[in-house]
Short mmCIF file of C-alpha atoms and ligand atoms in Angstrom, two decimals:
data_model
loop_
_atom_site.label_atom_id
_atom_site.label_comp_id
_atom_site.label_asym_id
_atom_site.label_seq_id
_atom_site.Cartn_x
_atom_site.Cartn_y
_atom_site.Cartn_z
CA MET A 1 80.58 288.90 -11.96
CA THR A 2 78.98 289.37 -15.23
CA THR A 3 79.07 293.01 -16.92
CA LEU A 4 75.99 294.51 -18.61
CA ARG A 5 76.76 295.26 -22.17
CA LEU A 6 75.47 298.65 -23.29
CA PHE A 7 74.72 300.62 -26.40
CA LEU A 8 74.89 304.42 -26.16
CA VAL A 9 72.50 306.00 -28.63
CA GLY A 10 72.80 309.86 -29.25
CA LEU A 11 76.31 311.25 -28.66
CA GLY A 12 75.50 314.91 -27.96
CA ALA A 13 75.63 317.07 -24.82
CA ARG A 14 73.95 314.63 -22.35
CA SER A 15 75.89 311.68 -23.45
CA ARG A 16 78.99 313.16 -21.88
CA VAL A 17 77.46 312.52 -18.49
CA TRP A 18 76.30 308.89 -19.45
CA ARG A 19 80.02 308.12 -20.55
CA GLN A 20 81.37 309.23 -17.29
CA VAL A 21 78.88 307.34 -15.29
CA ILE A 22 79.21 304.12 -17.32
CA ALA A 23 83.04 304.25 -17.16
CA ALA A 24 83.07 304.53 -13.49
CA GLU A 25 80.70 301.35 -13.08
CA PRO A 26 82.71 298.06 -13.11
CA ARG A 27 79.54 296.00 -13.66
CA ALA A 28 78.66 297.60 -17.00
CA ARG A 29 80.58 298.42 -20.17
CA LEU A 30 79.84 300.01 -23.63
CA VAL A 31 80.04 297.76 -26.51
CA GLY A 32 78.75 300.19 -29.18
CA VAL A 33 77.78 303.71 -29.87
CA VAL A 34 75.16 305.24 -32.45
CA ASP A 35 74.61 308.68 -33.62
CA ALA A 36 72.53 309.97 -36.68
CA ASP A 37 75.32 312.26 -37.46
CA PRO A 38 77.97 309.65 -39.15
CA ASP A 39 81.00 311.95 -38.24
CA ARG A 40 79.97 312.15 -34.77
CA ALA A 41 79.44 308.27 -34.42
CA ALA A 42 82.71 307.66 -36.07
CA ALA A 43 84.58 310.09 -33.92
CA VAL A 44 83.20 308.67 -30.70
CA GLY A 45 83.57 305.08 -32.13
CA ALA A 46 87.19 305.87 -32.85
CA GLU A 47 87.81 307.57 -29.57
CA LEU A 48 86.31 304.57 -27.48
CA GLY A 49 87.63 301.89 -29.81
CA LEU A 50 84.00 300.47 -30.35
CA PRO A 51 81.82 299.63 -33.13
CA TYR A 52 79.69 302.40 -34.20
CA ALA A 53 76.67 303.15 -36.57
CA THR A 54 74.07 305.86 -37.58
CA ASP A 55 71.21 303.63 -36.63
CA LEU A 56 70.49 301.33 -33.65
CA ALA A 57 68.98 298.47 -36.05
CA LEU A 58 72.39 298.68 -37.85
CA LEU A 59 74.28 298.17 -34.86
CA THR A 60 72.10 295.36 -33.24
CA ALA A 61 72.59 293.41 -36.38
CA ARG A 62 76.12 292.94 -35.68
CA VAL A 63 76.77 293.51 -32.07
CA ASP A 64 75.23 291.65 -29.05
CA ALA A 65 74.27 293.77 -26.03
CA ASP A 66 71.95 293.58 -23.08
CA ALA A 67 70.52 297.10 -22.85
CA VAL A 68 70.52 300.47 -24.49
CA ILE A 69 70.78 304.23 -23.07
CA LEU A 70 68.72 306.42 -25.36
CA VAL A 71 69.96 309.94 -25.32
CA THR A 72 68.53 311.34 -28.44
CA PRO A 73 66.19 314.34 -28.72
CA PRO A 74 62.49 313.22 -27.80
CA SER A 75 61.14 313.60 -31.13
CA GLY A 76 61.17 310.74 -33.54
CA ARG A 77 62.25 307.90 -31.27
CA ALA A 78 60.05 305.23 -32.74
CA PRO A 79 62.58 303.38 -34.80
CA GLN A 80 64.99 303.36 -31.94
CA ILE A 81 62.45 301.89 -29.39
CA LYS A 82 61.45 299.38 -32.27
CA ALA A 83 64.95 298.37 -32.66
CA ALA A 84 65.65 297.95 -28.96
CA CYS A 85 62.52 295.78 -28.61
CA ALA A 86 63.47 293.63 -31.56
CA ALA A 87 66.99 292.95 -30.29
CA ARG A 88 65.50 292.19 -26.70
CA LEU A 89 67.47 295.26 -25.20
CA ALA A 90 66.29 296.67 -21.85
CA ILE A 91 65.87 300.40 -22.44
CA LEU A 92 66.81 303.38 -20.31
CA ALA A 93 65.53 306.55 -22.22
CA GLU A 94 66.22 310.12 -21.40
CA LYS A 95 63.24 312.28 -20.46
CA PRO A 96 60.80 313.12 -21.95
CA LEU A 97 60.25 309.66 -23.32
CA ALA A 98 58.45 311.27 -26.39
CA ASP A 99 57.21 314.62 -27.48
CA SER A 100 53.43 313.65 -27.20
CA VAL A 101 51.63 311.68 -24.61
CA PRO A 102 49.89 309.28 -27.30
CA GLU A 103 53.65 308.60 -28.62
CA ALA A 104 55.04 308.00 -25.25
CA ALA A 105 52.05 305.73 -24.43
CA SER A 106 52.71 303.72 -27.68
CA PHE A 107 56.36 303.14 -26.71
CA VAL A 108 55.12 301.94 -23.22
CA ALA A 109 52.94 299.54 -24.95
CA MET A 110 55.35 298.38 -27.38
CA ALA A 111 57.89 297.53 -24.78
CA ASP A 112 55.23 295.86 -22.46
CA ALA A 113 54.05 293.75 -25.54
CA ALA A 114 57.68 292.73 -26.10
CA GLY A 115 58.56 292.14 -22.32
CA ILE A 116 61.08 294.73 -22.38
CA SER A 117 61.97 296.83 -19.25
CA LEU A 118 61.47 300.64 -20.08
CA MET A 119 63.12 303.05 -17.56
CA VAL A 120 62.97 306.88 -17.94
CA GLY A 121 65.93 309.11 -16.92
CA LEU A 122 64.46 311.07 -14.09
CA ASN A 123 67.75 311.56 -12.37
CA PHE A 124 66.65 314.07 -9.87
CA ARG A 125 64.87 311.68 -8.03
CA TYR A 126 68.03 310.13 -7.11
CA LEU A 127 69.53 313.38 -5.41
CA ALA A 128 70.10 313.17 -1.60
CA VAL A 129 68.11 316.33 -1.23
CA THR A 130 65.05 314.66 -2.93
CA GLN A 131 65.24 311.60 -0.78
CA ALA A 132 65.70 313.85 2.31
CA LEU A 133 62.65 315.85 1.33
CA LYS A 134 60.68 312.74 0.87
CA THR A 135 61.71 311.34 4.09
CA LEU A 136 60.80 314.59 5.97
CA PHE A 137 57.29 314.34 4.63
CA ALA A 138 57.04 310.76 5.69
CA ASP A 139 58.23 311.05 9.21
CA ASP A 140 55.47 313.13 10.59
CA ARG A 141 57.59 315.89 12.10
CA LEU A 142 56.19 318.39 10.10
CA GLY A 143 52.72 316.78 9.35
CA PRO A 144 51.19 316.31 6.04
CA PRO A 145 52.06 318.64 3.21
CA ALA A 146 49.20 321.14 2.41
CA PHE A 147 50.58 323.63 -0.10
CA GLY A 148 53.66 324.52 -2.03
CA LEU A 149 55.64 327.10 -3.92
CA PHE A 150 57.97 325.85 -6.64
CA ALA A 151 60.06 328.30 -8.62
CA TYR A 152 62.75 327.64 -10.94
CA GLU A 153 64.02 330.88 -12.61
CA ARG A 154 66.96 330.59 -14.89
CA TRP A 155 68.56 332.21 -17.83
CA ARG A 156 69.25 329.61 -20.13
CA ASP A 157 71.57 330.55 -23.01
CA GLY A 158 70.59 327.91 -25.54
CA ARG A 159 73.12 328.97 -27.96
CA GLN A 160 76.09 327.89 -25.80
CA PRO A 161 78.30 325.34 -27.78
CA HIS A 162 78.23 322.65 -24.97
CA ILE A 163 74.20 322.27 -24.66
CA ASN A 164 71.68 321.00 -26.99
CA ARG A 165 70.36 323.35 -29.63
CA TYR A 166 66.84 321.86 -30.46
CA PRO A 167 65.06 323.50 -27.60
CA LEU A 168 65.65 326.92 -29.29
CA THR A 169 63.09 325.83 -32.26
CA MET A 170 60.75 323.32 -30.31
CA GLN A 171 57.27 324.05 -29.03
CA HIS A 172 57.04 324.50 -25.40
CA PRO A 173 60.87 324.11 -24.66
CA MET A 174 60.52 324.88 -20.93
CA LEU A 175 57.67 322.61 -20.25
CA TRP A 176 58.89 319.38 -22.24
CA GLU A 177 62.53 319.79 -21.42
CA GLN A 178 62.64 321.22 -17.81
CA SER A 179 59.13 321.25 -16.12
CA ILE A 180 58.86 317.50 -16.89
CA HIS A 181 61.57 317.02 -14.09
CA HIS A 182 59.71 319.41 -11.49
CA PHE A 183 56.32 317.86 -12.16
CA ASP A 184 57.84 314.34 -11.80
CA LEU A 185 59.57 315.53 -8.52
CA MET A 186 56.17 316.85 -7.24
CA ARG A 187 54.44 313.59 -7.91
CA TYR A 188 57.34 311.57 -6.39
CA VAL A 189 57.89 313.61 -3.24
CA TYR A 190 54.28 314.31 -2.40
CA GLY A 191 53.35 310.65 -3.16
CA ALA A 192 50.21 311.79 -4.94
CA GLU A 193 48.79 312.15 -8.49
CA PRO A 194 47.46 315.52 -9.76
CA LEU A 195 43.79 316.06 -10.09
CA ARG A 196 43.37 319.58 -11.49
CA ILE A 197 45.74 322.09 -13.43
CA SER A 198 45.34 325.52 -14.68
CA ALA A 199 47.93 327.21 -16.30
CA ARG A 200 49.44 329.94 -18.50
CA THR A 201 52.50 329.67 -20.78
CA TRP A 202 54.07 332.62 -22.63
CA ASN A 203 57.44 333.93 -24.07
CA PRO A 204 58.95 337.02 -22.68
CA PRO A 205 60.04 339.55 -25.27
CA TRP A 206 63.64 338.97 -24.75
CA SER A 207 63.41 335.22 -25.00
CA MET A 208 65.93 333.50 -27.41
CA TYR A 209 63.40 330.48 -27.80
CA ALA A 210 61.00 330.28 -30.76
CA HIS A 211 58.28 329.12 -28.34
CA ASP A 212 57.19 329.61 -24.60
CA ALA A 213 59.90 329.78 -22.17
CA ASN A 214 57.60 330.58 -19.14
CA VAL A 215 55.28 328.27 -17.44
CA ALA A 216 52.96 329.41 -14.62
CA ALA A 217 50.63 326.64 -13.24
CA LEU A 218 48.25 326.04 -10.27
CA ILE A 219 48.21 322.14 -9.46
CA THR A 220 46.02 320.25 -7.19
CA PHE A 221 47.14 316.89 -6.21
CA ALA A 222 44.83 314.00 -5.02
CA ASN A 223 45.96 314.32 -1.39
CA GLY A 224 44.91 317.89 -1.40
CA VAL A 225 48.49 319.59 -1.94
CA GLU A 226 48.12 322.63 -3.85
CA VAL A 227 51.18 323.65 -5.78
CA THR A 228 51.97 327.13 -7.37
CA TYR A 229 54.65 326.69 -9.91
CA GLN A 230 56.90 329.22 -11.90
CA GLY A 231 59.29 327.87 -14.23
CA THR A 232 61.36 329.91 -16.80
CA TRP A 233 64.33 329.62 -19.10
CA ALA A 234 64.19 333.34 -19.72
CA ALA A 235 64.54 334.94 -16.19
CA ASN A 236 66.30 338.10 -16.90
CA ARG A 237 69.34 337.68 -14.80
CA ASN A 238 72.08 335.27 -15.69
CA SER A 239 71.57 332.74 -12.79
CA LEU A 240 69.57 329.93 -11.82
CA ASP A 241 67.40 330.67 -8.85
CA PHE A 242 65.61 327.60 -7.43
CA LYS A 243 63.19 327.39 -4.39
CA TRP A 244 60.73 324.75 -3.26
CA ARG A 245 58.78 325.52 -0.23
CA THR A 246 56.01 323.26 1.20
CA ASP A 247 53.76 324.31 4.11
CA CYS A 248 52.61 321.50 6.25
CA ALA A 249 50.43 320.92 9.16
CA ARG A 250 53.03 321.90 11.75
CA GLY A 251 55.83 323.92 9.81
CA ILE A 252 57.55 324.18 6.38
CA ALA A 253 60.33 322.35 4.43
CA VAL A 254 62.36 324.69 1.94
CA GLN A 255 64.67 323.50 -0.71
CA ALA A 256 66.85 326.44 -1.97
CA ASP A 257 69.10 324.83 -4.51
CA MET A 258 68.29 322.60 -7.19
CA PHE A 259 70.90 320.04 -5.76
CA GLY A 260 70.60 320.76 -2.12
CA ASP A 261 70.17 323.28 0.63
CA LEU A 262 67.29 321.74 2.50
CA SER A 263 65.97 323.05 5.81
CA PHE A 264 62.91 322.76 7.96
CA ALA A 265 61.06 324.76 10.66
CA LEU A 266 58.20 324.40 12.95
CA ARG A 267 55.68 327.15 13.02
CA ASP A 268 57.28 328.99 16.08
CA ASP A 269 61.10 328.01 15.46
CA PRO A 270 63.16 331.14 15.48
CA ALA A 271 65.33 329.62 12.75
CA PRO A 272 65.01 326.87 10.09
CA THR A 273 67.00 323.84 10.94
CA PRO A 274 69.56 322.56 8.04
CA VAL A 275 69.13 319.07 6.90
CA THR A 276 72.55 317.32 6.54
CA LEU A 277 72.92 315.75 3.19
CA ALA A 278 75.29 313.16 1.64
CA ARG A 279 78.03 314.58 -0.33
CA HIS A 280 77.14 314.76 -4.10
CA GLU A 281 78.45 315.85 -7.47
CA PRO A 282 75.94 317.79 -9.44
CA TRP A 283 74.76 315.72 -12.59
CA ILE A 284 76.98 312.83 -11.80
CA SER A 285 75.68 311.48 -8.42
CA ASP A 286 72.24 311.74 -9.53
CA ALA A 287 72.89 309.97 -13.00
CA THR A 288 74.81 307.52 -11.08
CA GLY A 289 71.84 306.62 -8.88
CA LEU A 290 69.56 306.43 -11.61
CA PHE A 291 72.06 304.03 -13.51
CA GLU A 292 72.51 301.78 -10.40
CA ALA A 293 68.68 301.42 -10.17
CA PHE A 294 68.56 300.38 -13.70
CA LEU A 295 71.51 297.80 -13.14
CA ALA A 296 69.94 296.60 -9.98
CA HIS A 297 66.66 295.91 -12.08
CA VAL A 298 68.25 294.50 -15.21
CA SER A 299 71.18 292.36 -13.57
CA ASP A 300 69.69 291.64 -10.21
CA GLY A 301 65.84 291.52 -10.76
CA ALA A 302 64.97 294.56 -8.63
CA PRO A 303 61.77 296.21 -9.20
CA LEU A 304 61.86 298.72 -12.05
CA GLN A 305 62.05 302.30 -10.92
CA CYS A 306 60.98 305.39 -13.07
CA SER A 307 59.08 303.09 -15.52
CA GLY A 308 57.65 304.43 -18.76
CA ALA A 309 54.13 303.72 -17.41
CA ASP A 310 54.82 305.94 -14.28
CA HIS A 311 56.20 308.65 -16.43
CA LEU A 312 53.04 308.93 -18.55
CA GLN A 313 51.55 310.49 -15.60
CA SER A 314 54.01 313.23 -15.49
CA LEU A 315 53.77 313.80 -19.41
CA ARG A 316 50.00 314.01 -18.75
CA MET A 317 50.67 317.04 -16.52
CA VAL A 318 52.87 318.55 -19.24
CA GLU A 319 50.14 318.08 -21.92
CA ALA A 320 47.53 319.48 -19.46
CA VAL A 321 49.68 322.65 -18.97
CA SER A 322 49.79 323.43 -22.62
CA VAL A 323 46.08 322.70 -23.25
CA ALA A 324 45.03 324.65 -20.23
CA SER A 325 46.96 327.59 -21.42
CA ALA A 326 45.84 327.54 -24.88
CA LYS A 327 42.04 327.12 -23.82
CA SER A 328 42.20 329.16 -20.77
CA GLN A 329 40.61 326.07 -18.90
CA THR A 330 41.13 324.07 -15.73
CA ILE A 331 42.01 320.52 -16.75
CA THR A 332 41.03 317.70 -14.93
CA LEU A 333 43.34 314.54 -14.75
CA ASN A 334 42.90 311.26 -12.91
CA THR A 335 39.27 312.01 -12.79
CA PRO A 336 37.79 312.52 -9.28
CA PRO A 337 34.08 310.87 -8.68
CA ALA A 338 32.15 313.72 -9.99
CA ALA A 339 33.39 316.63 -12.34
CA GLU A 340 33.20 320.12 -10.72
CA PRO A 341 31.49 323.02 -12.28
CA GLY A 342 33.70 325.16 -14.47
CA CYS A 343 36.08 322.43 -14.61
CA HIS A 344 36.73 320.67 -18.19
CA ARG A 345 37.71 317.04 -18.19
CA LEU A 346 40.15 316.33 -20.82
CA GLN A 347 41.12 312.92 -22.21
CA ILE A 348 44.79 313.80 -22.68
CA ASP A 349 45.58 310.55 -24.47
CA GLN A 350 43.29 311.72 -27.28
CA VAL A 351 44.90 314.99 -27.81
CA GLN A 352 46.85 315.31 -31.00
CA PRO A 353 49.28 318.28 -30.30
CA GLU A 354 51.33 319.63 -32.95
CA ARG A 355 54.87 318.22 -33.29
CA ARG A 356 56.86 319.50 -30.39
CA ASN A 357 60.51 319.30 -31.66
CA LYS A 358 61.10 321.03 -35.05
CA GLY A 359 64.76 320.83 -34.49
N1 NAD B 1 68.12 314.16 -17.33
C1 NAD B 1 68.78 315.22 -17.59
O1 NAD B 1 69.18 315.86 -16.46
C2 NAD B 1 69.12 315.76 -19.16
C3 NAD B 1 70.06 316.86 -19.29
C4 NAD B 1 70.22 317.12 -20.66
C5 NAD B 1 69.41 316.52 -21.59
N2 NAD B 1 68.68 315.51 -21.32
C6 NAD B 1 67.93 314.73 -22.43
O2 NAD B 1 68.78 313.94 -23.13
C7 NAD B 1 68.29 313.98 -24.46
C8 NAD B 1 69.41 314.33 -25.48
O3 NAD B 1 69.66 315.63 -25.11
P1 NAD B 1 71.05 316.24 -25.58
O4 NAD B 1 71.38 317.43 -24.90
O5 NAD B 1 72.28 315.17 -25.55
O6 NAD B 1 70.94 316.62 -26.95
P2 NAD B 1 72.02 316.84 -28.33
O7 NAD B 1 71.21 317.65 -29.31
O8 NAD B 1 73.14 317.76 -27.71
O9 NAD B 1 72.28 315.49 -28.75
C9 NAD B 1 71.43 314.48 -29.20
C10 NAD B 1 72.24 313.78 -30.16
O10 NAD B 1 71.32 312.81 -30.82
C11 NAD B 1 71.92 312.53 -32.10
N3 NAD B 1 70.49 311.96 -32.74
C12 NAD B 1 69.54 312.69 -33.20
N4 NAD B 1 68.46 311.83 -33.70
C13 NAD B 1 69.07 310.52 -33.70
C14 NAD B 1 68.64 309.31 -33.81
N5 NAD B 1 67.62 309.12 -34.46
N6 NAD B 1 69.48 308.17 -33.80
C15 NAD B 1 70.72 308.36 -33.32
N7 NAD B 1 71.30 309.60 -32.83
C16 NAD B 1 70.41 310.75 -32.86
C17 NAD B 1 72.08 313.86 -32.62
O11 NAD B 1 73.00 313.75 -33.65
C18 NAD B 1 73.06 314.30 -31.22
O12 NAD B 1 74.30 313.95 -31.54
C19 NAD B 1 66.94 314.56 -24.55
O13 NAD B 1 65.99 313.85 -24.38
C20 NAD B 1 67.22 315.77 -23.38
O14 NAD B 1 65.94 316.08 -22.73
C21 NAD B 1 68.40 315.09 -19.88
#
C-alpha cells in the first residue's frame, strides 16, 4: 500500500481537526508543515518531527509530496495555489476557496490549466444527516421539496482563544465563513442551482464583529424550491440553534441539529418519525468523510467531489447576497430564459468587491 504524502499549510484552529484526521488514516502521512508565523511553524514541526517552512514554495523546494491541505484564511491564497500547482500537488483547500468570486475562479482556472485536482473542504456534505436528508428527498416518500426554512442562530464568541480571530475584522464574516456551508448544503441536498436571491445583511448593536453578523435571504432554486434563510453569529443567547425544515408535496422533513436529529412526517401523521443515523463524532466524522473522498480521488482515481468549479456556484450565492443587500435588489443567477420584470441580472464574476479579509 502506498501512502499519500501530505503537506499541511496553516497551523491554526482548524488544523487541529486535520492533524487528528490524517493521523488516523493509514493511507496518508504528513511529510511537512507550513505556517506564515515562523514560531508556530517551528513549534509544530518540532512537535511532529517534520520539516517546516513559512511558505509552501520553500518547502516544496526541498521535500517531495503528493498533495497539500490548505488551512489558511481565505484571503491571499494565490501564492499557495501557485506553489501547489508548480509542485504538482493535488489540493484540498478549506472553504471558502477565496474571498471573492473572481479570485476563486482564477484558482480554479489555474489548477485546471496545470492539470491539478482542486477539492474544497465542504465537510458538512459528509455528515450522516446530510446523506439521509438527500436520500429522503430522492426516495419519493415525501414527494418533491417545495419550500424550506433554514435557520442557524448562534452566539459565536469570536474572541475565544481556540478559534480563529480574522472573522472579527473581515467584511461579511457570517456570510463568507458560515453561510457558505449552508448554501452549499442547499444546492447539494435539493440537487438544484439557485436562480434568484433577495437578501438583507446587517450587524446587531451588540455584535462583536466589525461587519455584518446577520444574513437574511430568500432564495429560489431552479427546481422551484423556495428557501427562507436566517443566519447569525450574533444571536443573543449563548447557544447554537439549528433548524432546517423542508415542506414537500406529501409532508415535511426537519433537521433540528447541525449534526443530526432528522425526522419526517406525512401531512396527517400524528407525530414525526425519527430517522436513525449512523454514529458520528462532530467535526471528525465529517472531515474524515471528506478526506476519504479526497484520498479515493487522488490515490484510486475516483471522481473528484466538492470540486473548485462546483464551489464557485455556492460562492456566487454568497456574492449575490451581499450585492442584493447593498443594492436592495433581487439578483438573478444562472439566468433563466427571460429576465423577469423588477429582477436585475448581475454578472457576479465581474463584480469587484472590496477585500473581505482585513485580518
Ligand atoms: N470546514 C470547517 O468546518 C471549518 C472550520 C473552521 C475553519 N475552517 C476554515 O479553515 C481555514 C483556516 O481557519 P482557522 O480557523 O484555522 O484560522 P486560524 O486563523 O486559526 O489559522 C490560520 C493559520 O494560517 C496561518 N497563515 C496565514 N496566512 C498564511 C500563509 N500565507 N501561509 C501559511 N500560513 C498562513 C496563520 O498564521 C494561522 O496559523 C479558513 O478557510 C476557515 O474558513 C473551516
